[in-house]
Coordinates of N, CA, C and O in Angstrom, one line a residue:
V1 N 31.9 18.4 162.7 CA 31.2 19.7 162.9 C 32.3 20.8 162.8 O 33.3 20.8 163.5
T2 N 32.0 21.8 162.0 CA 32.9 23.0 161.9 C 32.1 24.2 162.4 O 30.9 24.2 162.6
M3 N 32.9 25.3 162.6 CA 32.3 26.6 163.1 C 31.2 27.1 162.1 O 30.3 27.7 162.5
V4 N 31.3 26.8 160.8 CA 30.3 27.3 159.9 C 29.0 26.5 160.1 O 28.0 27.0 159.6
D5 N 29.0 25.4 160.8 CA 27.8 24.7 161.1 C 26.9 25.3 162.2 O 25.8 24.9 162.4
F6 N 27.5 26.3 162.9 CA 26.8 26.9 164.0 C 26.0 28.1 163.6 O 26.5 28.9 162.7
E7 N 24.9 28.4 164.3 CA 24.2 29.7 164.2 C 24.7 30.5 165.3 O 24.6 30.2 166.5
F8 N 25.3 31.7 165.0 CA 25.8 32.6 166.0 C 24.8 33.7 166.4 O 24.0 34.2 165.6
I9 N 24.8 34.0 167.7 CA 23.9 35.0 168.2 C 24.7 35.9 169.2 O 25.8 35.6 169.6
S10 N 24.2 37.1 169.5 CA 24.8 38.0 170.5 C 23.9 38.0 171.7 O 22.7 38.0 171.6
F11 N 24.6 38.0 172.9 CA 23.9 38.1 174.2 C 24.8 38.7 175.2 O 26.0 38.7 175.0
E12 N 24.2 39.3 176.3 CA 25.0 39.9 177.3 C 24.7 39.2 178.7 O 23.6 38.7 178.9
R13 N 25.7 39.3 179.6 CA 25.6 38.8 180.9 C 26.3 39.7 181.9 O 27.4 40.3 181.5
L14 N 25.8 39.9 183.1 CA 26.6 40.5 184.2 C 27.5 39.5 184.7 O 27.0 38.4 185.1
I15 N 28.8 39.8 184.7 CA 29.8 38.7 185.2 C 30.7 39.3 186.2 O 30.9 40.5 186.4
E16 N 31.5 38.4 186.8 CA 32.6 38.8 187.6 C 33.8 38.3 186.8 O 33.9 37.2 186.3
F17 N 34.8 39.3 186.6 CA 36.0 39.0 185.8 C 37.2 39.1 186.8 O 37.3 40.1 187.5
G18 N 38.0 38.0 186.9 CA 39.1 38.0 187.8 C 40.4 37.6 187.1 O 40.4 36.8 186.2
L19 N 41.5 38.3 187.5 CA 42.8 38.0 186.9 C 43.6 37.2 188.0 O 43.5 37.4 189.2
H20 N 44.3 36.2 187.5 CA 45.1 35.4 188.4 C 46.2 36.2 189.1 O 46.7 37.2 188.5
T21 N 46.6 35.9 190.3 CA 47.6 36.6 191.1 C 49.0 36.5 190.5 O 49.8 37.4 190.6
A22 N 49.3 35.3 189.9 CA 50.6 35.1 189.3 C 50.4 35.2 187.8 O 50.1 34.3 187.1
P23 N 50.5 36.5 187.3 CA 50.2 36.7 185.9 C 51.2 36.0 185.0 O 52.4 36.0 185.2
K24 N 50.6 35.3 184.0 CA 51.4 34.6 182.9 C 51.0 35.3 181.6 O 51.0 34.7 180.6
H25 N 50.7 36.6 181.7 CA 50.3 37.3 180.5 C 51.2 38.5 180.3 O 52.0 38.8 181.1
Q26 N 51.1 39.1 179.1 CA 51.9 40.2 178.7 C 51.8 41.5 179.5 O 52.7 42.2 179.6
H27 N 50.6 41.7 179.9 CA 50.3 43.0 180.5 C 50.1 43.0 182.0 O 49.7 42.0 182.5
S28 N 50.5 44.1 182.7 CA 50.3 44.1 184.1 C 48.9 44.4 184.5 O 48.5 44.1 185.7
S29 N 48.1 45.0 183.6 CA 46.7 45.2 183.9 C 46.0 45.4 182.6 O 46.6 45.4 181.5
Y30 N 44.7 45.3 182.7 CA 43.8 45.4 181.5 C 42.8 46.5 181.7 O 42.3 46.8 182.9
S31 N 42.4 47.2 180.7 CA 41.4 48.2 180.8 C 40.1 47.7 180.2 O 40.0 46.7 179.5
S32 N 39.0 48.4 180.6 CA 37.7 48.1 180.1 C 37.6 48.1 178.6 O 38.3 48.8 177.9
G33 N 36.9 47.1 178.1 CA 36.7 47.0 176.6 C 37.6 45.9 176.0 O 37.6 45.7 174.8
I34 N 38.3 45.2 176.8 CA 39.1 44.1 176.3 C 38.3 43.0 175.7 O 37.2 42.8 176.1
R35 N 38.9 42.3 174.8 CA 38.2 41.2 174.1 C 39.1 39.9 174.1 O 39.7 39.5 173.1
P36 N 39.2 39.3 175.3 CA 40.0 38.1 175.4 C 39.4 36.9 174.8 O 38.2 36.9 174.4
N37 N 40.1 35.8 174.8 CA 39.6 34.5 174.5 C 38.8 33.9 175.6 O 39.2 34.0 176.8
H38 N 37.6 33.4 175.4 CA 36.8 32.8 176.4 C 36.8 31.3 176.2 O 36.2 30.8 175.2
W39 N 37.5 30.5 177.0 CA 37.7 29.1 176.9 C 36.6 28.4 177.8 O 36.7 28.4 179.0
V40 N 35.6 27.9 177.1 CA 34.6 27.1 177.8 C 35.0 25.6 177.8 O 35.1 25.0 176.7
R41 N 35.2 25.1 178.9 CA 35.8 23.7 179.0 C 34.9 22.7 178.3 O 35.4 21.6 177.9
E42 N 33.6 22.9 178.3 CA 32.7 21.9 177.7 C 32.8 21.9 176.2 O 32.4 21.0 175.5
N43 N 33.5 22.9 175.6 CA 33.7 23.0 174.2 C 35.1 22.8 173.8 O 36.0 22.9 174.6
Q44 N 35.4 22.6 172.5 CA 36.7 22.5 172.0 C 37.1 23.7 171.2 O 37.8 23.7 170.2
Y45 N 36.5 24.9 171.6 CA 36.7 26.1 170.9 C 36.5 27.3 171.8 O 36.0 27.1 172.9
T46 N 36.9 28.5 171.4 CA 36.7 29.7 172.2 C 35.5 30.4 171.7 O 35.1 30.2 170.5
V47 N 34.9 31.3 172.5 CA 33.9 32.2 172.1 C 34.4 33.6 172.2 O 35.3 33.9 172.9
I48 N 33.7 34.5 171.5 CA 34.1 35.9 171.5 C 33.3 36.7 172.5 O 32.1 36.4 172.7
G49 N 33.9 37.6 173.3 CA 33.2 38.4 174.2 C 34.0 39.6 174.6 O 35.2 39.5 174.7
Q50 N 33.3 40.7 174.8 CA 34.0 42.0 175.3 C 33.6 42.3 176.7 O 32.4 42.3 177.0
F51 N 34.6 42.7 177.5 CA 34.3 43.1 178.9 C 34.2 44.6 179.0 O 35.1 45.3 178.6
D52 N 33.1 45.1 179.5 CA 33.0 46.5 179.9 C 32.8 46.6 181.4 O 31.8 46.2 181.9
F53 N 33.9 47.0 182.0 CA 34.0 47.0 183.5 C 33.0 48.0 184.1 O 32.6 49.0 183.5
I54 N 32.5 47.6 185.3 CA 31.5 48.5 186.0 C 32.3 49.0 187.2 O 32.9 48.2 188.0
D55 N 32.3 50.3 187.5 CA 33.0 51.0 188.6 C 34.5 50.7 188.7 O 35.0 50.6 189.8
C56 N 35.1 50.5 187.5 CA 36.5 50.2 187.5 C 37.0 50.5 186.1 O 36.4 50.1 185.1
D57 N 38.2 51.2 186.0 CA 38.8 51.5 184.7 C 39.8 50.5 184.3 O 40.0 50.1 183.1
R58 N 40.6 50.0 185.3 CA 41.7 49.0 185.0 C 41.6 47.9 186.0 O 41.3 48.1 187.2
L59 N 42.1 46.7 185.6 CA 42.1 45.6 186.5 C 43.5 45.0 186.5 O 44.0 44.7 185.4
A60 N 44.1 44.8 187.6 CA 45.5 44.3 187.8 C 45.4 42.9 188.3 O 44.4 42.4 188.7
A61 N 46.6 42.2 188.2 CA 46.7 40.8 188.6 C 46.2 40.7 190.1 O 46.5 41.5 190.9
G62 N 45.5 39.7 190.3 CA 44.9 39.4 191.6 C 43.6 40.1 192.0 O 43.0 39.9 193.0
Q63 N 43.2 41.0 191.1 CA 41.9 41.7 191.3 C 40.8 41.1 190.5 O 41.0 40.4 189.5
S64 N 39.6 41.5 190.9 CA 38.4 41.1 190.2 C 37.4 42.3 190.2 O 37.5 43.2 191.0
C65 N 36.5 42.3 189.2 CA 35.5 43.4 189.2 C 34.2 42.8 188.4 O 34.3 41.8 187.8
K66 N 33.2 43.6 188.6 CA 31.9 43.2 187.8 C 32.1 43.9 186.5 O 32.7 44.9 186.3
A67 N 31.5 43.2 185.5 CA 31.5 43.7 184.1 C 30.3 43.2 183.4 O 29.7 42.2 183.7
I68 N 30.0 43.9 182.3 CA 29.0 43.4 181.3 C 29.8 42.8 180.2 O 30.7 43.4 179.7
C69 N 29.5 41.5 179.9 CA 30.2 40.8 178.9 C 29.2 40.7 177.7 O 28.1 40.1 177.9
S70 N 29.6 41.2 176.6 CA 28.8 41.0 175.3 C 29.4 39.9 174.5 O 30.5 40.0 174.1
F71 N 28.7 38.8 174.4 CA 29.2 37.6 173.7 C 28.7 37.6 172.3 O 27.6 38.0 172.0
Y72 N 29.5 36.9 171.5 CA 29.0 36.5 170.1 C 29.5 35.1 170.0 O 30.7 34.8 170.0
A73 N 28.5 34.2 170.1 CA 28.8 32.8 170.3 C 27.7 31.9 169.6 O 26.6 32.4 169.3
P74 N 28.0 30.6 169.5 CA 27.0 29.7 168.9 C 25.7 29.7 169.8 O 25.8 29.8 171.0
K75 N 24.6 29.7 169.1 CA 23.3 29.8 169.8 C 23.2 28.7 170.9 O 22.7 29.0 172.0
E76 N 23.7 27.5 170.7 CA 23.6 26.4 171.7 C 24.4 26.8 173.0 O 24.1 26.2 174.0
D77 N 25.4 27.7 172.9 CA 26.2 28.0 174.1 C 25.5 28.9 175.0 O 25.8 29.0 176.2
E78 N 24.5 29.7 174.6 CA 23.8 30.7 175.4 C 23.3 30.0 176.7 O 23.4 30.6 177.8
K79 N 22.8 28.8 176.6 CA 22.2 28.1 177.7 C 23.2 27.8 178.8 O 22.9 27.5 180.0
L80 N 24.5 27.7 178.5 CA 25.6 27.5 179.5 C 25.7 28.7 180.4 O 26.1 28.5 181.6
F81 N 25.5 29.9 179.9 CA 25.9 31.1 180.6 C 24.7 31.5 181.6 O 24.1 32.5 181.4
T82 N 24.5 30.7 182.6 CA 23.6 30.9 183.6 C 24.3 31.3 184.9 O 25.5 31.0 185.1
P83 N 23.6 31.9 185.9 CA 24.3 32.4 187.1 C 25.1 31.2 187.8 O 24.6 30.1 187.9
G84 N 26.4 31.5 188.1 CA 27.3 30.5 188.7 C 28.2 29.9 187.7 O 29.2 29.3 188.1
F85 N 27.9 29.9 186.4 CA 28.7 29.3 185.4 C 30.1 30.0 185.3 O 30.1 31.3 185.3
K86 N 31.1 29.3 185.3 CA 32.5 29.8 185.3 C 33.3 29.3 184.1 O 33.1 28.1 183.7
W87 N 34.2 30.1 183.5 CA 35.0 29.7 182.4 C 36.3 30.4 182.5 O 36.5 31.3 183.3
D88 N 37.3 29.9 181.7 CA 38.7 30.4 181.7 C 38.8 31.6 180.7 O 38.2 31.6 179.6
I89 N 39.6 32.6 181.1 CA 39.9 33.7 180.2 C 41.3 33.6 179.8 O 42.2 33.4 180.6
G90 N 41.5 33.7 178.5 CA 42.9 33.5 177.9 C 43.4 34.7 177.1 O 42.6 35.5 176.6
E91 N 44.7 34.8 177.1 CA 45.4 35.7 176.2 C 46.2 34.8 175.3 O 47.1 34.1 175.7
A92 N 45.7 34.7 174.1 CA 46.2 33.7 173.1 C 45.9 32.3 173.8 O 44.7 32.1 174.1
T93 N 46.9 31.5 174.0 CA 46.7 30.2 174.6 C 46.9 30.2 176.1 O 46.8 29.1 176.7
K94 N 47.3 31.3 176.7 CA 47.6 31.3 178.2 C 46.4 31.7 178.9 O 45.7 32.7 178.6
I95 N 46.1 30.9 180.0 CA 44.9 31.3 180.9 C 45.4 32.4 181.8 O 46.4 32.2 182.6
I96 N 44.7 33.5 181.8 CA 45.1 34.6 182.7 C 44.1 34.9 183.8 O 44.3 35.7 184.7
G97 N 42.9 34.3 183.7 CA 41.9 34.6 184.7 C 40.6 33.8 184.4 O 40.6 32.7 183.8
Y98 N 39.5 34.3 185.0 CA 38.2 33.6 184.9 C 37.1 34.6 184.7 O 37.2 35.8 185.0
G99 N 36.0 34.1 184.2 CA 34.7 34.8 184.1 C 33.7 34.0 184.9 O 33.8 32.7 184.8
K100 N 32.8 34.6 185.5 CA 31.7 33.9 186.2 C 30.4 34.7 186.1 O 30.4 35.9 186.4
V101 N 29.4 34.0 185.6 CA 28.1 34.7 185.4 C 27.5 35.1 186.8 O 27.3 34.2 187.7
V102 N 27.2 36.4 187.0 CA 26.5 36.8 188.2 C 25.0 36.8 188.0 O 24.2 36.3 188.8
S103 N 24.5 37.3 186.8 CA 23.1 37.3 186.5 C 22.9 37.5 185.0 O 23.8 37.9 184.3
E104 N 21.7 37.0 184.5 CA 21.4 37.1 183.1 C 20.9 38.5 182.8 O 20.4 39.2 183.6

């Protein structure tokens, strides 16, 4: 199975985005609108998604905030993103934080 075998769709979720306290990433903070790698452990690939922070302009190491995440992912993956679902957020291959679905 290759990525061309998937049907891709767009969907949004209200999520909690958190950065690890011991940053292993290039930047000391991130601003709203970032498009990190979304590592879903159930899959052997990343999905695309943009974070638009709510009530926060920048997020530093050890902090978390609510955000709207706009995903572009295989249609089959949408069912994973239910309240409570958690995945890793990466900068290239480094895990820098997490995403957790708050509501659909």
